[in-house]
XYZ file of C-alpha atoms in Angstrom:
606
model
C 18.543 8.110 9.962
C 15.076 6.852 9.511
C 13.880 3.411 10.415
C 11.024 1.278 11.586
C 8.838 2.737 14.277
C 6.409 1.430 16.801
C 2.749 1.216 15.840
C 0.741 4.173 17.152
C -2.504 2.776 15.815
C -1.962 4.612 12.546
C -2.537 3.474 9.015
C -3.579 0.422 7.098
C -1.252 -2.236 5.786
C 0.654 -1.192 2.672
C 0.588 -3.773 -0.160
C -0.672 -6.289 2.376
C 2.814 -6.697 3.852
C 2.384 -8.142 7.332
C 5.868 -9.601 7.583
C 8.719 -8.284 5.456
C 12.246 -9.617 5.093
C 13.183 -7.703 8.234
C 10.066 -8.887 10.053
C 8.072 -5.652 9.851
C 4.510 -4.892 8.959
C 4.331 -2.050 6.415
C 1.726 0.526 7.387
C 0.649 3.906 6.119
C 2.246 6.623 8.187
C -0.804 8.892 7.882
C -3.570 8.528 10.423
C -7.141 9.311 9.405
C -6.908 12.772 10.984
C -3.589 13.433 9.262
C -5.095 12.407 5.913
C -7.683 15.149 6.350
C -4.925 17.616 7.199
C -2.987 16.551 4.103
C -5.971 17.313 1.914
C -6.438 20.704 3.600
C -2.742 21.578 3.216
C -2.776 20.659 -0.474
C -5.939 22.634 -1.211
C -5.341 25.703 0.955
C -1.710 26.206 -0.069
C -1.881 24.716 -3.584
C 0.823 22.167 -2.830
C 1.364 18.765 -4.511
C -0.350 15.862 -2.758
C 2.891 13.997 -1.988
C 4.391 17.035 -0.208
C 1.155 17.636 1.702
C 1.110 13.979 2.821
C 4.714 14.154 4.048
C 3.988 17.348 5.983
C 0.735 16.125 7.535
C 2.340 12.847 8.581
C 4.816 14.905 10.594
C 1.986 16.682 12.432
C 2.124 19.926 10.459
C -1.250 21.658 10.719
C -2.751 23.498 7.709
C -2.264 26.899 9.372
C 1.421 26.100 10.034
C 2.313 25.064 6.493
C 3.831 28.325 5.260
C 6.090 28.785 8.283
C 7.021 25.092 8.172
C 8.209 25.310 4.573
C 10.300 28.380 5.353
C 11.782 27.820 8.822
C 13.217 31.128 10.001
C 15.712 31.612 12.790
C 14.289 35.084 13.286
C 10.824 33.674 13.961
C 11.890 30.594 15.920
C 14.756 31.997 17.995
C 13.652 32.498 21.628
C 14.946 35.262 23.857
C 18.082 33.730 25.436
C 17.135 35.386 28.731
C 14.235 32.940 28.984
C 16.665 30.229 30.127
C 17.425 30.096 33.848
C 20.833 31.593 34.706
C 21.417 32.800 31.144
C 21.668 36.476 32.123
C 24.124 35.650 34.904
C 26.247 33.580 32.500
C 26.204 36.317 29.880
C 27.135 39.024 32.398
C 30.090 37.031 33.798
C 31.531 36.230 30.376
C 30.949 39.795 29.137
C 32.929 41.046 32.147
C 35.717 38.618 31.236
C 35.748 39.826 27.624
C 36.048 43.459 28.670
C 38.747 42.672 31.246
C 40.743 40.437 28.881
C 40.436 37.528 31.322
C 41.870 34.212 30.182
C 39.015 31.763 29.580
C 39.289 27.978 29.465
C 36.639 25.948 27.641
C 36.018 22.391 28.842
C 34.061 20.289 26.334
C 32.836 16.743 25.932
C 34.697 14.371 23.600
C 31.796 13.786 21.182
C 30.661 15.844 18.183
C 28.257 17.940 20.241
C 31.078 18.784 22.633
C 33.553 19.532 19.848
C 31.152 21.811 17.985
C 30.028 23.579 21.181
C 33.649 24.204 22.163
C 34.496 25.390 18.669
C 31.726 27.962 18.227
C 32.433 29.377 21.686
C 36.162 29.538 20.980
C 35.655 31.167 17.582
C 33.374 33.828 19.025
C 35.689 34.652 21.928
C 38.585 34.900 19.480
C 36.558 37.308 17.340
C 36.109 39.629 20.335
C 39.809 39.657 21.156
C 40.454 36.795 23.582
C 42.659 33.736 23.237
C 40.647 30.967 24.867
C 42.051 27.483 25.428
C 40.012 24.326 24.822
C 40.379 21.195 26.909
C 38.708 17.980 25.727
C 39.207 15.137 28.237
C 40.711 11.811 27.288
C 37.850 9.308 27.281
C 39.884 6.558 28.941
C 42.267 8.436 31.253
C 39.985 11.267 32.401
C 36.507 9.997 31.574
C 33.434 12.135 31.019
C 33.158 15.673 32.299
C 35.275 18.088 34.312
C 37.833 16.618 36.701
C 40.047 18.036 39.437
C 43.481 17.516 37.849
C 42.413 19.101 34.558
C 40.914 22.098 36.371
C 44.088 22.535 38.406
C 46.174 22.437 35.221
C 43.975 25.013 33.458
C 44.151 27.315 36.472
C 47.926 26.949 36.671
C 48.059 27.926 32.999
C 46.385 31.232 33.817
C 42.679 30.563 33.284
C 40.446 32.571 35.618
C 37.086 31.641 34.111
C 36.071 28.116 33.144
C 33.171 27.526 30.752
C 32.019 23.930 30.407
C 29.967 22.924 27.369
C 27.977 19.693 26.921
C 28.986 18.668 30.442
C 29.227 19.977 33.994
C 25.666 19.794 35.305
C 26.603 17.069 37.808
C 30.314 17.838 38.350
C 30.123 18.532 42.096
C 33.617 17.364 43.106
C 35.400 18.980 40.173
C 33.776 22.335 40.840
C 34.718 22.139 44.513
C 38.299 22.113 43.224
C 37.552 25.142 41.056
C 36.019 26.968 44.019
C 39.060 26.245 46.189
C 41.274 27.731 43.479
C 39.079 30.809 43.059
C 38.233 29.791 39.479
C 34.801 30.987 38.387
C 32.682 28.427 36.480
C 29.897 28.873 33.939
C 28.135 25.702 32.776
C 26.349 25.402 29.411
C 24.743 21.986 29.103
C 21.614 20.106 28.027
C 21.685 16.787 29.888
C 18.954 15.626 32.255
C 19.713 16.570 35.864
C 18.198 16.179 39.300
C 17.081 18.889 41.692
C 20.493 19.387 43.300
C 23.014 21.293 41.184
C 26.677 22.181 41.772
C 27.477 25.640 43.076
C 28.839 27.690 40.175
C 28.556 31.258 38.920
C 25.856 30.214 36.410
C 24.434 26.924 35.158
C 22.539 27.204 31.871
C 20.682 24.013 31.029
C 17.155 23.963 29.568
C 16.700 20.523 31.140
C 17.304 21.643 34.714
C 14.087 21.114 36.627
C 13.423 24.796 37.329
C 13.844 25.854 33.677
C 10.545 26.530 31.902
C 11.977 27.824 28.604
C 10.736 24.829 26.591
C 14.123 24.445 24.886
C 15.001 21.046 26.345
C 15.144 19.503 22.871
C 18.269 21.477 21.944
C 21.689 19.877 21.689
C 24.452 21.503 23.740
C 25.669 23.303 20.620
C 22.193 24.782 20.174
C 22.196 26.040 23.770
C 25.712 27.402 23.287
C 24.585 29.312 20.201
C 21.706 30.800 22.212
C 24.266 31.856 24.811
C 26.348 33.555 22.094
C 23.272 35.421 20.863
C 22.757 36.692 24.407
C 26.451 37.503 24.871
C 26.612 39.337 21.556
C 23.598 41.438 22.573
C 25.161 42.280 25.934
C 28.505 43.265 24.424
C 26.713 45.419 21.868
C 24.769 47.144 24.651
C 28.059 47.776 26.473
C 29.420 49.515 23.368
C 32.085 46.936 22.524
C 31.273 47.070 18.818
C 31.181 50.842 18.482
C 33.042 51.722 15.312
C 33.722 48.116 14.319
C 31.879 45.240 12.727
C 30.036 42.780 14.927
C 30.932 39.075 14.836
C 29.040 37.094 12.192
C 27.075 34.627 14.296
C 25.405 33.143 11.216
C 28.805 31.894 10.040
C 28.823 29.480 12.993
C 25.644 27.684 11.983
C 27.462 25.017 9.959
C 28.960 23.779 13.236
C 25.614 24.153 15.032
C 23.999 21.973 12.354
C 26.733 19.347 12.652
C 26.427 19.048 16.429
C 22.624 19.079 16.315
C 22.391 16.248 13.782
C 25.111 14.115 15.383
C 23.601 14.370 18.863
C 20.377 12.928 17.411
C 18.080 15.534 18.953
C 14.651 16.077 17.345
C 14.829 18.141 14.156
C 11.829 20.206 15.145
C 11.305 23.922 15.698
C 14.541 25.777 16.368
C 16.667 22.671 15.708
C 15.189 22.375 12.222
C 15.944 26.036 11.535
C 19.503 25.566 12.833
C 20.102 22.649 10.476
C 18.382 24.214 7.443
C 20.459 27.380 7.685
C 23.571 25.496 8.768
C 23.544 23.204 5.741
C 23.451 26.278 3.489
C 26.452 27.770 5.327
C 28.290 24.457 5.084
C 27.688 24.325 1.331
C 29.621 27.592 1.073
C 32.703 25.823 2.558
C 33.646 28.762 4.778
C 35.081 26.603 7.568
C 38.480 25.236 6.517
C 38.295 22.326 8.931
C 34.835 21.199 7.872
C 35.773 21.526 4.196
C 38.893 19.392 4.708
C 36.881 16.772 6.589
C 34.240 16.669 3.857
C 37.000 16.105 1.298
C 38.547 13.339 3.406
C 35.131 11.688 3.748
C 34.513 12.080 -0.001
C 31.294 14.043 0.503
C 30.095 15.276 -2.882
C 27.306 17.714 -3.751
C 25.105 19.620 -1.328
C 25.535 18.460 2.265
C 22.570 16.718 3.883
C 21.901 15.429 7.411
C 22.957 11.974 6.213
C 26.454 13.257 5.410
C 26.725 14.923 8.813
C 25.464 11.952 10.812
C 27.140 9.103 8.962
C 30.246 10.529 7.280
C 31.505 13.634 9.098
C 30.375 12.869 12.654
C 31.990 9.420 12.946
C 35.333 10.845 11.853
C 35.253 13.550 14.523
C 34.176 10.968 17.084
C 37.047 8.676 16.078
C 39.497 11.055 17.733
C 37.583 10.860 21.003
C 37.122 7.094 20.769
C 40.619 5.788 20.017
C 42.961 8.742 19.401
C 43.473 12.321 20.513
C 40.131 13.566 21.861
C 41.043 17.181 21.048
C 41.487 16.589 17.309
C 37.848 17.355 16.469
C 37.761 20.750 18.171
C 41.233 21.540 16.802
C 40.002 20.836 13.281
C 36.814 22.873 13.617
C 38.676 25.925 14.921
C 41.441 25.689 12.321
C 41.716 28.398 9.636
C 44.885 27.067 7.973
C 43.826 24.868 5.006
C 47.053 22.828 5.014
C 46.856 22.133 8.761
C 43.144 21.363 8.462
C 43.883 18.861 5.718
C 46.477 17.101 7.909
C 44.075 16.849 10.870
C 41.214 15.666 8.639
C 43.397 12.955 7.123
C 44.433 11.836 10.604
C 40.784 11.613 11.688
C 39.953 9.675 8.518
C 42.746 7.227 9.345
C 41.558 6.902 12.940
C 38.049 6.217 11.676
C 39.341 3.387 9.512
C 41.210 1.958 12.516
C 38.062 2.304 14.598
C 36.083 0.376 11.983
C 38.642 -2.462 12.043
C 38.580 -2.633 15.842
C 34.798 -2.513 15.812
C 34.621 -5.486 13.434
C 36.754 -7.659 15.750
C 34.808 -6.607 18.852
C 31.473 -7.077 17.111
C 32.326 -10.650 16.146
C 32.997 -11.574 19.777
C 30.006 -9.617 21.065
C 27.777 -11.234 18.462
C 28.888 -14.695 19.601
C 28.122 -13.809 23.234
C 24.734 -12.437 22.252
C 23.911 -15.531 20.192
C 24.754 -17.809 23.117
C 22.625 -15.704 25.483
C 19.685 -15.684 23.091
C 19.874 -19.450 22.621
C 20.132 -20.287 26.319
C 18.253 -17.533 28.170
C 16.540 -15.208 25.659
C 17.115 -12.218 27.995
C 15.096 -9.015 27.755
C 18.356 -7.061 27.775
C 21.647 -8.274 26.301
C 24.823 -7.680 28.311
C 28.135 -8.478 26.652
C 31.650 -7.718 27.835
C 35.350 -8.447 27.491
C 38.674 -7.371 28.955
C 40.008 -7.129 25.394
C 37.606 -4.441 24.210
C 38.369 -0.753 23.734
C 36.089 1.364 25.971
C 35.812 4.021 23.274
C 33.941 1.679 20.948
C 31.480 -0.087 23.255
C 28.656 2.305 22.369
C 28.918 1.340 18.715
C 28.882 -2.365 19.617
C 25.803 -1.900 21.803
C 24.042 -0.168 18.941
C 24.808 -2.998 16.520
C 23.629 -5.625 19.012
C 20.416 -3.711 19.633
C 19.690 -3.541 15.914
C 20.495 -7.196 15.280
C 18.560 -8.589 18.254
C 15.747 -6.016 18.515
C 16.167 -5.445 22.230
C 18.256 -3.197 24.514
C 21.917 -4.140 24.629
C 25.033 -3.280 26.609
C 28.681 -3.710 25.700
C 31.211 -3.416 28.538
C 35.009 -3.073 28.427
C 36.581 -4.465 31.617
C 40.008 -3.463 32.895
C 42.512 -5.701 34.703
C 40.878 -4.983 38.072
C 37.473 -6.146 36.867
C 35.942 -2.689 36.642
C 33.957 -2.232 33.461
C 33.025 0.831 31.452
C 29.924 0.135 29.405
C 27.427 1.698 27.077
C 23.866 0.685 26.334
C 21.400 1.363 23.521
C 17.649 0.861 23.690
C 14.633 0.461 21.449
C 11.643 2.780 21.289
C 9.352 2.283 24.256
C 12.025 1.031 26.677
C 13.568 3.668 28.991
C 17.092 2.382 29.533
C 18.435 5.462 31.323
C 15.806 5.228 34.051
C 16.596 1.552 34.634
C 20.318 2.324 34.888
C 19.716 5.070 37.444
C 17.621 2.619 39.487
C 20.476 0.094 39.312
C 22.826 2.744 40.725
C 20.429 3.385 43.606
C 20.335 -0.357 44.333
C 24.145 -0.560 44.476
C 24.462 -2.734 41.375
C 26.549 -0.113 39.564
C 29.382 2.158 40.660
C 27.843 4.907 38.559
C 25.565 5.300 35.584
C 23.031 7.465 33.835
C 21.619 8.438 30.488
C 18.300 8.901 28.770
C 15.613 6.659 27.317
C 17.551 5.488 24.255
C 21.148 5.431 25.532
C 22.946 4.956 28.836
C 26.428 4.617 30.248
C 27.573 2.700 33.318
C 30.519 1.599 35.419
C 30.175 -1.869 36.930
C 32.276 -4.465 38.714
C 32.496 -7.780 36.881
C 31.137 -9.759 39.839
C 28.003 -7.613 39.766
C 27.170 -8.430 36.147
C 24.879 -11.428 36.928
C 22.884 -9.344 39.425
C 22.648 -6.495 36.939
C 21.426 -8.910 34.262
C 18.759 -10.305 36.557
C 17.599 -6.822 37.578
C 17.326 -5.532 34.004
C 15.508 -8.655 32.855
C 12.926 -8.298 35.599
C 12.647 -4.526 35.311
C 12.355 -4.276 31.518
C 10.947 -7.611 30.290
C 7.384 -6.317 29.988
C 8.434 -3.143 28.161
C 10.650 -5.061 25.753
C 7.919 -7.593 24.980
C 5.401 -4.811 24.337
C 7.815 -2.914 22.073
C 8.758 -6.041 20.131
C 5.117 -6.812 19.380
C 4.553 -3.471 17.660
C 7.140 -3.426 14.869
C 5.920 -1.363 11.956
C 7.652 0.324 9.063
C 5.797 3.576 8.453
C 5.342 4.300 4.738
C 4.593 7.739 3.321
C 3.549 6.776 -0.214
C 3.911 4.279 -3.057
C 5.877 5.214 -6.185
C 7.207 3.643 -9.328
C 10.711 4.123 -10.640
C 9.190 6.551 -13.156
C 7.887 8.767 -10.347
C 11.207 9.019 -8.509
C 12.288 12.234 -10.209
C 14.484 15.205 -9.414
C 11.311 17.319 -9.294
C 9.984 15.061 -6.525
C 13.269 15.424 -4.638
C 12.998 19.194 -4.866
C 9.531 18.997 -3.296
C 10.688 16.659 -0.519
C 13.606 18.941 0.265
C 11.118 21.681 1.145
C 9.790 19.561 4.005
C 13.287 18.722 5.277
C 15.830 18.475 6.634
C 15.037 15.043 8.011
C 16.460 13.251 11.008
C 15.585 12.350 14.583
C 12.029 13.356 15.419
C 11.390 14.363 11.808
C 11.542 11.098 9.932
C 12.852 10.906 6.401
C 10.030 9.901 4.024
C 9.778 6.212 3.224
C 8.435 5.118 -0.150
C 7.600 1.698 -1.492
C 8.151 0.546 -5.053
C 5.515 -2.156 -5.633
C 6.499 -5.260 -7.623
C 9.718 -3.969 -9.158
C 12.057 -6.394 -10.879
C 15.502 -6.863 -9.342
C 17.299 -6.546 -12.666
C 20.692 -6.381 -10.961
C 22.014 -7.050 -7.450
C 25.563 -7.437 -6.223
C 27.779 -6.823 -3.204
C 29.985 -3.714 -3.251
C 32.322 -2.056 -0.769
C 32.143 -3.223 2.842
C 29.068 -5.450 2.688
C 26.721 -3.083 0.836
C 24.219 -4.470 -1.685
C 23.823 -2.472 -4.881
C 20.781 -3.071 -7.066
C 18.856 -1.850 -10.069
C 15.056 -1.842 -9.784
C 12.836 -1.887 -12.883
C 9.144 -1.051 -13.113
C 6.652 -2.618 -15.527
C 6.872 0.378 -17.905
C 10.588 -0.199 -18.424
C 11.936 2.622 -16.264
C 14.516 1.859 -13.599
C 16.191 3.315 -10.530
C 19.554 2.568 -8.949
C 19.458 1.504 -5.314
C 21.735 0.519 -2.470
C 21.213 -1.266 0.836
C 24.007 -0.280 3.197
C 25.762 -3.003 5.209
C 23.057 -5.447 4.162
C 25.011 -8.356 2.702
C 24.331 -10.527 5.759
C 20.952 -9.030 6.681
C 17.590 -10.494 5.631
C 16.704 -7.741 3.136
C 20.166 -7.876 1.572
C 20.013 -11.643 1.225
C 16.538 -11.437 -0.332
C 17.788 -8.966 -2.918
C 20.762 -11.153 -3.822
C 18.664 -14.329 -3.968
C 15.926 -12.841 -6.166
C 17.759 -11.433 -9.158
C 15.324 -11.244 -12.059
C 12.269 -11.592 -9.804
C 9.697 -9.101 -8.567
C 9.912 -7.716 -5.031
C 8.244 -4.922 -3.108
C 11.018 -2.522 -2.094
C 10.902 0.107 0.666
C 13.381 2.876 1.235
C 14.210 6.563 1.173
C 15.239 8.631 -1.822
C 18.382 10.685 -2.282
C 20.260 12.405 -5.068
C 23.392 10.704 -6.360
C 25.930 13.018 -8.025
C 28.482 10.323 -8.794
C 30.133 10.892 -12.196
C 28.512 14.241 -12.812
C 24.813 14.489 -13.620
C 22.489 14.204 -10.585
C 20.075 11.302 -10.489
C 17.669 9.886 -7.926
C 18.612 6.706 -6.118
C 16.919 4.674 -3.385
C 18.459 3.699 -0.057
C 16.778 0.341 0.590
C 15.724 -0.381 4.166
C 13.405 -3.352 3.630
C 11.953 -5.676 0.988
C 9.016 -8.083 0.800
C 8.024 -10.944 -1.467
C 4.714 -10.135 -3.264
C 3.899 -13.850 -3.300
C 3.995 -14.036 0.496
C 1.823 -11.046 1.402
C -1.858 -11.195 2.283
C -3.951 -8.707 0.374
């Protein structure tokens, strides 16, 4: 979840590494000002230097240290009423609860949508309703509310529609709802323009007239805020007189899952959501999540890594190539046997998705290689009529990583209409460029944010789109490519990578987007063992000069420069950079390193 970052003018070179195996300069993460803050944090709060350095490098000020180390929902939770339209949304749903109105929930097909739908459904069930969840088919229905689905939900008896993680731009679909007399409440977090659809309430901290400052929340975080407001309103109306209130805290495992998987910054309220949510998840109270963790072979205490790379992809697999509703069905399931069946199905779908991805990636890689050799474009655009539209986002991400520039992957249908997804690099706003391409008539539709975008394009328009993106983004891409640094928090030896250190680092977590996992370097450690395991992973043992050693793994690195360097330098000394984690395989916990880069000490300039 952590990786190289652009140079912000921060620290000095680490170990003199100007060009690593992966073509990065290694630099100290701490700026001069942050170094002073680190010293103040350590002295004022009597904290170890390494913890103080990690905190200061993430812009924690000395006076914020105590609250940072103990993130509290009570202290960080804003008043839900601070969001535009929140009170109107709460009032309408509270009326529906008291009247026993049938509510339909319309969610997105990703993890954020599944978790948002699930916590809303669970809460409404707790207060006596029987809500229905509709997750659209990615290929047949596409993203967001649509007329036929709304008509079907209304025909089934729904009189209030709540959309989560979608709906802020669903003008046509909500015209259908209005014609049917179906009230709509939108709970979303996506960027929107000034014009909004006419609905009973539209809660979105990223609408332009919202000044709540909560735009960094995932949809599931906004939905939880809505439930806090709804719970307060129902309590004020006397609904809980003589009976126990719903346990909102029990939903935080799902809030944490959606927050991590939507890659929103783990700062402020998001960090508190995830910290508390991981603790709830460890208690295995949700049958569906527990079954999924078992299917994914997650052992020990859950961490953001498990959520983002093991649990999330399995939920997404249903939306990508199977039944889009499987994720929400699993997360709302209280029957362990049924949960186990759904989790096993999602695990199987994930394996199928991986196989399809491998075939698509081989073809996309060949297209990208040809483009790089002949044109060296600022933005890669690949496409095929044989590709599955549910997997193009993953292909775009792989191409972006391999070629260090924005990339699109497009699945074309028989008519020549393509559904594509793009991924960008830091410093290049892809969503803005896509919206400009829509305005110019190059795309049928499209949108997104700086790091990711989606589009619909006709095949004959692809050359024009390529030319536009090259011209529009070439300067940004060149600037971003020239500032490739790996930010390093500290140097360690294998001896210093202890469980005590991990306990300290955990206090400054959880880590993820916007709150980078600490990166450590092991200077001149011998590669005493290196081999390929699993699906292209490189496993290694690293030994320091005092004889101590640490196990390490470089995921999916067999064919990458750092993986090749490890395999080709058995018995030799290398500088190794990576993050630390606790491995509980075969019982006793031990520290291991996840390798993200290596460098040859003989080829660095000191």
